[in-house]
Each structure stands twice: as structure tokens, then as C-alpha cells.
Coordinates of C-alpha atoms and ligand atoms in Angstrom, one line a residue:
M1 CA 79.5 177.2 185.7
L2 CA 78.7 179.6 188.6
Y3 CA 79.0 179.4 192.4
V4 CA 77.5 181.0 195.5
T5 CA 79.0 180.7 198.9
S6 CA 77.6 181.2 202.4
G7 CA 78.9 181.2 205.9
E8 CA 80.5 183.5 208.5
S9 CA 84.1 183.3 209.5
H10 CA 83.3 182.0 213.0
G11 CA 79.9 180.4 212.2
R12 CA 79.3 176.7 212.1
A13 CA 80.3 176.2 208.5
L14 CA 81.0 177.6 205.0
T15 CA 79.2 176.3 202.0
A16 CA 79.7 176.6 198.3
T17 CA 76.9 175.7 195.8
I18 CA 78.1 175.3 192.2
T19 CA 75.5 175.4 189.5
R20 CA 75.5 174.7 185.7
V21 CA 77.9 171.9 186.1
P22 CA 78.3 169.5 183.1
A23 CA 77.8 165.8 183.8
G24 CA 80.8 163.5 183.6
I25 CA 83.5 165.5 185.3
S26 CA 85.8 163.2 187.3
L27 CA 86.2 164.6 190.8
S28 CA 87.9 163.3 193.9
Q29 CA 88.0 164.3 197.6
E30 CA 91.8 164.6 197.2
L31 CA 91.4 167.3 194.5
I32 CA 89.2 169.4 196.8
N33 CA 91.2 168.9 199.9
T34 CA 94.6 169.5 198.3
D35 CA 93.7 173.0 197.2
L36 CA 92.0 173.7 200.6
A37 CA 95.3 172.7 202.3
R38 CA 97.3 174.9 199.9
R39 CA 95.1 177.9 200.7
Q40 CA 95.7 177.3 204.4
A41 CA 99.4 177.1 204.1
G42 CA 101.9 179.9 203.5
Y43 CA 104.4 181.9 205.6
G44 CA 102.7 184.7 207.5
R45 CA 99.4 183.0 208.4
G46 CA 97.9 183.5 211.8
G47 CA 96.7 181.3 214.6
R48 CA 93.4 180.4 212.9
M49 CA 95.1 178.2 210.5
K50 CA 96.5 176.1 213.3
I51 CA 92.9 175.4 214.4
E52 CA 91.4 174.6 211.0
Q53 CA 92.0 171.6 208.8
D54 CA 89.7 172.5 206.0
T55 CA 87.9 169.5 204.4
G56 CA 85.2 169.8 201.7
S57 CA 82.3 167.5 202.2
V58 CA 80.3 167.0 199.0
L59 CA 76.5 166.9 199.8
S60 CA 75.1 166.8 196.3
G61 CA 75.7 166.6 192.6
V62 CA 78.4 163.9 192.5
R63 CA 77.9 160.1 192.2
F64 CA 80.7 157.5 192.2
G65 CA 83.3 160.3 191.7
R66 CA 81.6 161.9 188.7
T67 CA 79.4 165.0 188.4
I68 CA 75.8 164.2 187.3
G69 CA 74.9 167.6 185.9
T70 CA 73.1 168.8 189.0
P71 CA 74.1 171.6 191.5
I72 CA 77.0 170.6 193.7
T73 CA 77.0 171.7 197.4
I74 CA 80.2 171.5 199.4
T75 CA 80.5 172.3 203.1
I76 CA 83.5 173.1 205.2
L77 CA 83.0 172.9 208.9
N78 CA 84.7 175.7 210.9
R79 CA 86.5 173.9 213.8
D80 CA 86.8 177.3 215.5
W81 CA 83.0 177.5 215.8
D82 CA 83.2 175.6 219.1
N83 CA 85.0 178.6 220.6
W84 CA 82.5 181.1 219.2
T85 CA 79.1 179.5 220.0
D86 CA 78.1 182.4 222.3
V87 CA 79.3 185.3 220.2
M88 CA 78.0 183.8 216.9
S89 CA 74.8 182.2 218.4
V90 CA 72.1 181.7 215.8
W91 CA 69.3 182.3 218.4
G92 CA 69.0 184.4 221.6
D93 CA 70.1 188.0 222.3
S94 CA 73.5 189.6 221.9
T95 CA 75.4 191.0 224.9
D96 CA 77.2 194.3 224.7
A97 CA 80.4 192.5 225.6
S98 CA 80.5 190.8 222.3
R99 CA 80.1 194.0 220.2
V100 CA 82.9 195.4 218.0
T101 CA 82.6 199.2 217.8
A102 CA 86.0 200.4 216.4
P103 CA 86.0 199.9 212.6
R104 CA 89.3 199.0 211.0
P105 CA 90.6 201.3 208.2
G106 CA 90.8 199.3 205.0
H107 CA 88.3 196.7 206.0
A108 CA 84.5 196.5 205.1
D109 CA 83.7 197.5 208.7
L110 CA 82.7 201.1 208.5
A111 CA 80.8 201.2 205.2
G112 CA 79.3 197.8 206.1
V113 CA 77.6 198.9 209.3
M114 CA 76.4 202.1 207.6
K115 CA 75.0 200.0 204.7
I116 CA 73.1 197.4 206.8
G117 CA 72.1 199.7 209.7
S118 CA 74.0 197.7 212.4
R119 CA 75.7 199.0 215.5
D120 CA 78.0 195.9 215.7
V121 CA 80.9 195.7 213.3
R122 CA 80.9 191.9 213.8
D123 CA 77.7 191.7 211.7
V124 CA 79.9 192.8 208.8
L125 CA 83.4 191.5 209.5
E126 CA 82.3 187.9 209.9
R127 CA 81.3 187.7 206.3
A128 CA 83.8 190.2 204.9
S129 CA 86.6 188.0 206.4
A130 CA 88.7 186.2 203.8
R131 CA 87.7 183.0 205.5
E132 CA 85.0 182.9 202.9
T133 CA 87.6 182.2 200.3
A134 CA 87.9 178.6 201.6
A135 CA 84.5 178.0 200.0
R136 CA 85.6 179.6 196.8
V137 CA 88.6 177.3 196.6
A138 CA 86.4 174.2 197.2
A139 CA 84.2 175.4 194.4
G140 CA 87.2 176.1 192.2
A141 CA 88.3 172.5 192.5
V142 CA 85.2 171.6 190.4
A143 CA 86.0 174.2 187.8
K144 CA 89.6 173.0 187.6
A145 CA 88.5 169.4 187.3
F146 CA 86.3 170.3 184.4
L147 CA 89.2 172.2 182.7
L148 CA 91.5 169.2 183.2
E149 CA 89.0 167.1 181.2
L150 CA 89.7 169.6 178.4
G151 CA 93.5 169.6 178.8
V152 CA 93.7 172.9 180.6
S153 CA 95.8 173.2 183.8
I154 CA 95.9 176.1 186.2
A155 CA 98.8 177.0 188.5
S156 CA 100.1 180.1 190.3
Y157 CA 103.1 181.6 192.0
V158 CA 103.8 184.6 194.2
Q159 CA 105.7 187.4 192.4
G160 CA 106.1 189.9 195.2
I161 CA 105.5 190.3 198.9
G162 CA 105.7 193.9 200.2
D163 CA 108.7 195.5 198.4
V164 CA 110.4 192.2 197.8
S165 CA 109.8 191.0 194.3
L166 CA 111.0 188.8 191.5
S167 CA 113.1 190.9 189.0
S168 CA 111.0 192.8 186.4
E169 CA 113.0 190.7 183.8
F170 CA 111.8 187.4 185.4
D171 CA 110.1 185.3 182.6
P172 CA 106.9 183.7 183.9
Q173 CA 107.2 181.0 181.2
M174 CA 110.2 179.7 183.0
V175 CA 108.5 179.0 186.4
D176 CA 109.2 175.6 187.9
Y177 CA 106.0 174.8 189.7
G178 CA 107.8 172.0 191.6
V179 CA 109.9 174.6 193.3
V180 CA 106.9 176.8 193.9
G181 CA 105.0 173.9 195.5
K182 CA 107.8 173.4 198.0
S183 CA 108.1 177.1 198.9
D184 CA 106.1 178.4 201.9
V185 CA 105.8 181.7 200.1
S186 CA 105.0 180.1 196.7
C187 CA 107.9 181.9 195.1
P188 CA 109.9 180.2 192.3
D189 CA 113.2 181.8 193.3
P190 CA 114.6 180.5 196.6
I191 CA 116.7 183.6 197.2
V192 CA 113.8 185.9 196.7
A193 CA 111.6 183.6 198.8
A194 CA 114.1 183.9 201.8
S195 CA 113.9 187.7 201.5
M196 CA 110.1 187.5 201.5
R197 CA 110.1 185.5 204.7
D198 CA 112.4 188.1 206.3
A199 CA 110.0 190.8 205.2
I200 CA 107.1 189.0 206.8
D201 CA 109.1 188.4 210.0
A202 CA 109.9 192.2 210.2
A203 CA 106.3 193.1 209.6
R204 CA 105.1 190.7 212.3
S205 CA 107.6 192.3 214.8
A206 CA 106.3 195.8 213.9
G207 CA 102.7 194.8 214.3
E208 CA 102.3 195.4 210.5
S209 CA 100.8 193.4 207.6
L210 CA 102.0 193.0 204.0
G211 CA 100.4 192.6 200.6
G212 CA 101.9 191.5 197.4
V213 CA 101.4 190.4 193.8
V214 CA 100.4 186.9 192.6
C215 CA 100.4 185.5 189.1
V216 CA 98.0 182.8 187.8
T217 CA 98.7 180.8 184.7
A218 CA 96.6 178.5 182.5
T219 CA 98.1 176.2 179.9
G220 CA 96.6 173.9 177.3
L221 CA 94.2 176.6 176.0
V222 CA 92.8 176.6 172.5
P223 CA 92.7 180.0 170.7
G224 CA 89.4 181.8 170.2
V225 CA 87.8 181.2 173.7
G226 CA 86.0 184.4 174.8
S227 CA 84.8 187.0 172.3
Y228 CA 86.0 190.1 170.4
A229 CA 82.4 190.9 169.4
E230 CA 80.4 191.4 172.6
A231 CA 81.6 193.3 175.6
D232 CA 80.1 190.9 178.2
R233 CA 81.8 187.9 176.6
R234 CA 85.3 189.3 176.5
L235 CA 87.4 186.9 178.5
D236 CA 89.8 189.6 179.8
A237 CA 86.7 191.3 181.4
A238 CA 85.5 188.1 183.0
L239 CA 88.9 187.4 184.4
A240 CA 89.3 190.9 185.8
R241 CA 85.9 190.9 187.4
R242 CA 86.3 187.5 189.0
V243 CA 89.9 188.0 190.3
M244 CA 88.9 191.5 191.5
S245 CA 86.1 189.9 193.5
I246 CA 88.6 188.3 195.9
P247 CA 88.8 190.2 199.2
A248 CA 91.9 192.6 199.3
I249 CA 92.6 192.4 195.6
K250 CA 92.9 196.0 194.3
G251 CA 94.4 195.5 190.8
V252 CA 94.4 193.0 188.0
E253 CA 96.8 192.8 185.1
I254 CA 96.8 190.6 182.0
G255 CA 100.2 189.8 180.5
D256 CA 102.6 192.7 180.8
A257 CA 99.8 195.3 180.7
F258 CA 101.4 198.0 182.9
K259 CA 104.9 197.6 181.5
G260 CA 103.4 197.6 178.0
A261 CA 101.7 200.9 178.6
T262 CA 105.2 202.5 178.9
L263 CA 106.6 201.0 175.7
P264 CA 106.1 201.5 171.9
G265 CA 103.9 199.0 170.1
S266 CA 106.8 197.2 168.4
R267 CA 108.1 196.2 171.8
V268 CA 104.8 195.1 173.1
H269 CA 103.0 192.9 170.6
D270 CA 103.9 189.3 169.9
E271 CA 104.9 188.5 166.4
I272 CA 103.2 185.8 164.4
L273 CA 105.5 183.1 163.0
C274 CA 104.9 179.7 161.3
D275 CA 107.1 176.7 160.7
D276 CA 106.6 173.0 159.9
E277 CA 107.4 171.8 163.4
R278 CA 105.4 174.2 165.5
G279 CA 102.8 175.5 163.1
I280 CA 101.6 179.0 163.9
H281 CA 103.4 180.2 167.0
R282 CA 104.5 183.3 168.9
P283 CA 108.1 183.9 169.9
T284 CA 107.0 186.0 172.9
N285 CA 103.9 186.2 175.1
R286 CA 103.7 189.7 176.4
A287 CA 99.9 189.7 175.8
G288 CA 99.6 187.0 178.5
G289 CA 97.7 184.6 176.2
L290 CA 94.8 187.0 175.4
E291 CA 94.2 189.2 172.3
G292 CA 90.9 190.9 171.4
G293 CA 89.2 189.5 174.4
M294 CA 90.0 185.9 173.4
T295 CA 92.6 183.3 174.2
N296 CA 95.3 183.2 171.5
G297 CA 96.5 179.7 172.3
E298 CA 99.5 180.9 174.4
P299 CA 99.6 180.4 178.2
L300 CA 97.4 182.8 180.1
F301 CA 99.0 185.0 182.7
V302 CA 96.9 187.0 185.1
R303 CA 98.4 189.0 187.9
A304 CA 96.7 190.4 190.9
A305 CA 97.8 193.0 193.5
M306 CA 96.7 192.3 197.1
K307 CA 96.6 195.1 199.6
P308 CA 98.1 194.5 203.1
I309 CA 95.5 192.9 205.5
P310 CA 93.7 195.7 207.4
T311 CA 93.9 194.1 210.8
L312 CA 97.0 195.6 212.4
M313 CA 98.4 194.7 215.8
T314 CA 99.8 198.2 215.9
P315 CA 96.4 199.7 215.0
L316 CA 95.6 202.9 213.0
A317 CA 93.3 205.6 214.2
S318 CA 89.6 205.0 214.3
I319 CA 86.5 206.2 216.2
D320 CA 84.1 204.4 218.5
L321 CA 80.8 204.0 216.7
D322 CA 78.8 204.8 219.9
T323 CA 80.7 207.9 221.2
H324 CA 82.6 209.0 218.1
V325 CA 85.7 209.5 220.3
P326 CA 89.0 208.6 218.8
V327 CA 90.1 205.0 219.6
D328 CA 92.5 202.4 218.1
A329 CA 91.0 200.3 215.4
S330 CA 89.9 196.9 216.6
R331 CA 92.4 194.1 216.7
E332 CA 91.2 190.6 215.7
R333 CA 93.5 187.6 215.5
S334 CA 94.7 187.8 211.9
D335 CA 97.4 187.0 209.4
V336 CA 100.5 189.1 208.8
C337 CA 100.5 188.1 205.1
A338 CA 98.1 186.0 203.1
V339 CA 99.5 186.5 199.7
P340 CA 100.4 182.8 199.1
A341 CA 96.8 181.9 200.0
A342 CA 95.4 184.6 197.6
A343 CA 97.3 182.9 194.8
V344 CA 95.3 179.7 195.4
V345 CA 92.0 181.7 195.5
A346 CA 92.9 183.5 192.3
E347 CA 93.4 180.1 190.6
A348 CA 89.8 179.2 191.5
E349 CA 88.5 182.5 190.1
V350 CA 90.5 182.1 186.9
A351 CA 89.2 178.5 186.6
F352 CA 85.6 179.8 186.8
A353 CA 86.2 182.4 184.2
L354 CA 87.7 179.9 181.8
A355 CA 85.2 177.1 182.5
G356 CA 82.3 179.6 181.7
A357 CA 84.0 180.7 178.4
Y358 CA 84.7 177.0 177.4
M359 CA 81.1 176.1 178.1
D360 CA 79.8 179.0 176.0
K361 CA 81.9 177.8 173.1
F362 CA 81.8 174.0 173.3
G363 CA 78.7 173.1 175.3
A364 CA 77.4 172.8 178.8
D365 CA 75.7 169.4 179.4
C366 CA 78.0 166.5 179.1
V367 CA 81.9 166.4 179.3
S368 CA 82.2 163.8 176.5
D369 CA 80.1 165.9 174.1
I370 CA 82.2 169.0 175.0
Q371 CA 85.4 167.0 174.4
V372 CA 84.1 165.9 170.9
A373 CA 83.3 169.6 170.1
L374 CA 86.7 170.7 171.3
E375 CA 88.6 168.1 169.2
A376 CA 86.6 169.0 166.1
Y377 CA 87.5 172.7 166.7
R378 CA 91.1 171.9 167.3
A379 CA 91.2 169.9 164.0
R380 CA 89.6 172.8 162.1
V381 CA 92.0 175.4 163.6
R382 CA 95.0 173.2 162.8
S383 CA 94.0 172.7 159.2
Ligands
LIG401 C1 91.0 183.5 207.3 C2 90.5 183.3 208.5 C3 90.5 184.4 209.5 C4 91.7 185.3 209.3 C5 91.9 185.8 207.9 C6 91.6 184.8 206.9 O1 90.4 183.8 210.7 P1 90.4 184.6 212.1 O2 89.7 185.9 211.9 O3 89.6 183.6 213.0 O4 91.8 184.7 212.6 O5 92.9 184.6 209.6 O6 90.9 186.9 207.7 C7 91.3 188.0 207.2 C8 92.5 188.2 206.5 C9 90.4 189.1 207.2 O7 90.8 190.2 206.8 O8 89.3 189.0 207.8 C10 91.1 182.4 206.3 O9 90.5 181.3 206.6 O10 91.7 182.6 205.2

């Protein structure tokens, strides 16, 4: 299952087209819109989220609530388009007044205008904006719905915002997603969540922005999805590539990778046990559910580090592209912190990585055939 998105941040609409979709996935408007609403929420979001109320309209590929094995196109109209029809006009000529000429350090602005030969940063920033991730989340709802048919659920929480973080001893297997769902910073610990909010308030007052760390989990996985044999089928590689493709994500970790790099092997690897009640099982899950490029049947844990948003209300130094004289980097309305939103986007990317790997192993055309293949595999592994 693959997707492609289109659309500019202040253009008319965003679209996602999802291809290689098996027939028979049960889908609902609610499934799509719930994740879109989760992506919009979160403490630290800016004024844009008060304007938008993202709704995914399905244009193709679904009939009577089920996929029919054809490409699915979903559109999300930008309500803010009404305020940008001049600056973002499809036809006519631009006016100098609408040009942006002071690239923001940390954004795609400078390398982008060099790359495409433009003298207007807006040609770049409109697409480099994380607004595009709304379309990814709509697409991700299809991948998640497919995985649900196979007993796989995906969730996420925020581990850290700025220098406020859950303790390094925090066990991700103990997360109560009920608490996470009620937290406006998506943090499972209410005391840490309060400190995260304080950190966001302080950043806002200082004209600053904050990044953080999110953790995505998938449960209900069978072992052996992915590959130890071929580099491009290793599931850890697919997960890292997909999660890394999210704007502002600068690092990806599977399980306790970075902590494990500092410890001896005996304190890193998860022992293999077996008893009558649980069958083969692991007393710990430091590997984060992946060994040898494959799922091992334990819950998957993927973490991602998000850099602070580059648009700063107290701007860093930049230059004017026309004159090369020093100026403040441009200020656009933006978020102080979008880490809770990034967690929802990361869920979508993890869902696509897993959906692709499941389809490689169990089939690609029809959900009920895939379920039969999965059950036969489960039975063989059990025996
Ligand atoms: C975003 C929409 C944008 C920003 C933000 C993400 O809306 P606007 O530019 O109109 O305020 O709030 O964009 C960025 C973080 C960025 O770096 O461009 C969204 O829908 O998520």
C-alpha cells in the first residue's frame, strides 16, 4: 500500500491518493476524521488550527463503506484558502508585495529556492509546510483500517517536549492510552504533562518553539513480518525511512536502541522463555518488537525526535535574497510546538510500513484471503 499527497498549505485543498489497496477493508468517515482531529489538536498549536476543521472526503475506491481494490483519493479542503486567493492564485501574475525573501534557518526555504530557481520563498514553503501531513493522516486511516482487519492496532504517546521528558525508566508497555487520549500533550503521565504545558507557555512568551520525542506502538503483530534476508525488505529500514520522511523528524529509534548502545549485550537482548500458559514469550522488550529486520511478535516501539519548528517569532539571522543584506528570518503564523500532532502523523507512517510488509507476506488483493493466509501462518507458528 502506497500513497502520494498533493496540495499547498494555503492552496484550495490537500489530496491523498492511496494505491495498491486490498479490497474488503471496512472504512468509515469517522475513522478518517477522528485521526484528522487528533492531528489538529495538541497544546502549542497556532492560529491556523482555529480556522481549519479537517474533514476527509473520499472521492474514489470505496463503495458502501468497503474498499474495492482500486486507488482511493481523499481530499481535505483548506478553509484558510478563502483568505489566500490572491497570494496563492492559480492563474495571473504575482505581485512583489506577496513575495517572501528572508529564508528561515531550519526550514526548506533556502535550499528550496536554490533547487527550483525561484526568487520567492513562498514557492517552497507552501509545500514544505507540515500542513501536508494532514493528507498523510487521512491516507494513514486506510492503512490502519487494513491492519485492524488483521488484529493489529497502532497508538502513540509523547515522551518528551523540549527538556521535559518521561523518566528514562518509564516502561512504554505500561502506557494507558485512555490517559494519553485525554491529555492535550498526549503524555501518559499527568504531572509530566503539566510541565510540558509550562514549557510550551514559556517558549511562546519567549518567541521560541519546541521539539520533542514521540513513541508509536503497534500491538497484535505476528512474528516474521519483514525480512532478515534482503536489505530492502527489512522492516526496521522501512519504518525508519517512513518516519524520517515526516517534516521536522531528525532521528528515529527502534526499541531502546540508543540506550542499548551504551550497555553490554546481556543487558540489552530479550531472553526467550516458554511455558504452557504463554507459549514462547519474552520477559522484556528492549528490542521494541523487531529482531533481524522482522517483527518478533512483541509490541513494536518506534520513537522519533522532532526538531523545534523553524518559524520563530523572535527570529534568527537571515539574509534578504534580493540584496544579500542581513535581515530577520521571515515570520509566518505558526505553532510553538506540534509534537502531539507529529505523533499522529508517525502513526500513519508506521501503519504504511506495516501494511506493506503484511501484504508482502500474506497477499495484496482481498482482505478475506489475507486473513485466511494469516490464520494458517499463526496456526503453523503456534504448532
Ligand atoms: C500546519 C499548518 C500551518 C502551520 C504549521 C502546520 O499553517 P499556517 O502556516 O497557515 O499557520 O501551522 O506549519 C509548520 C509547522 C511549518 O513549519 O510550516 C498544519 O496543518 O499542521
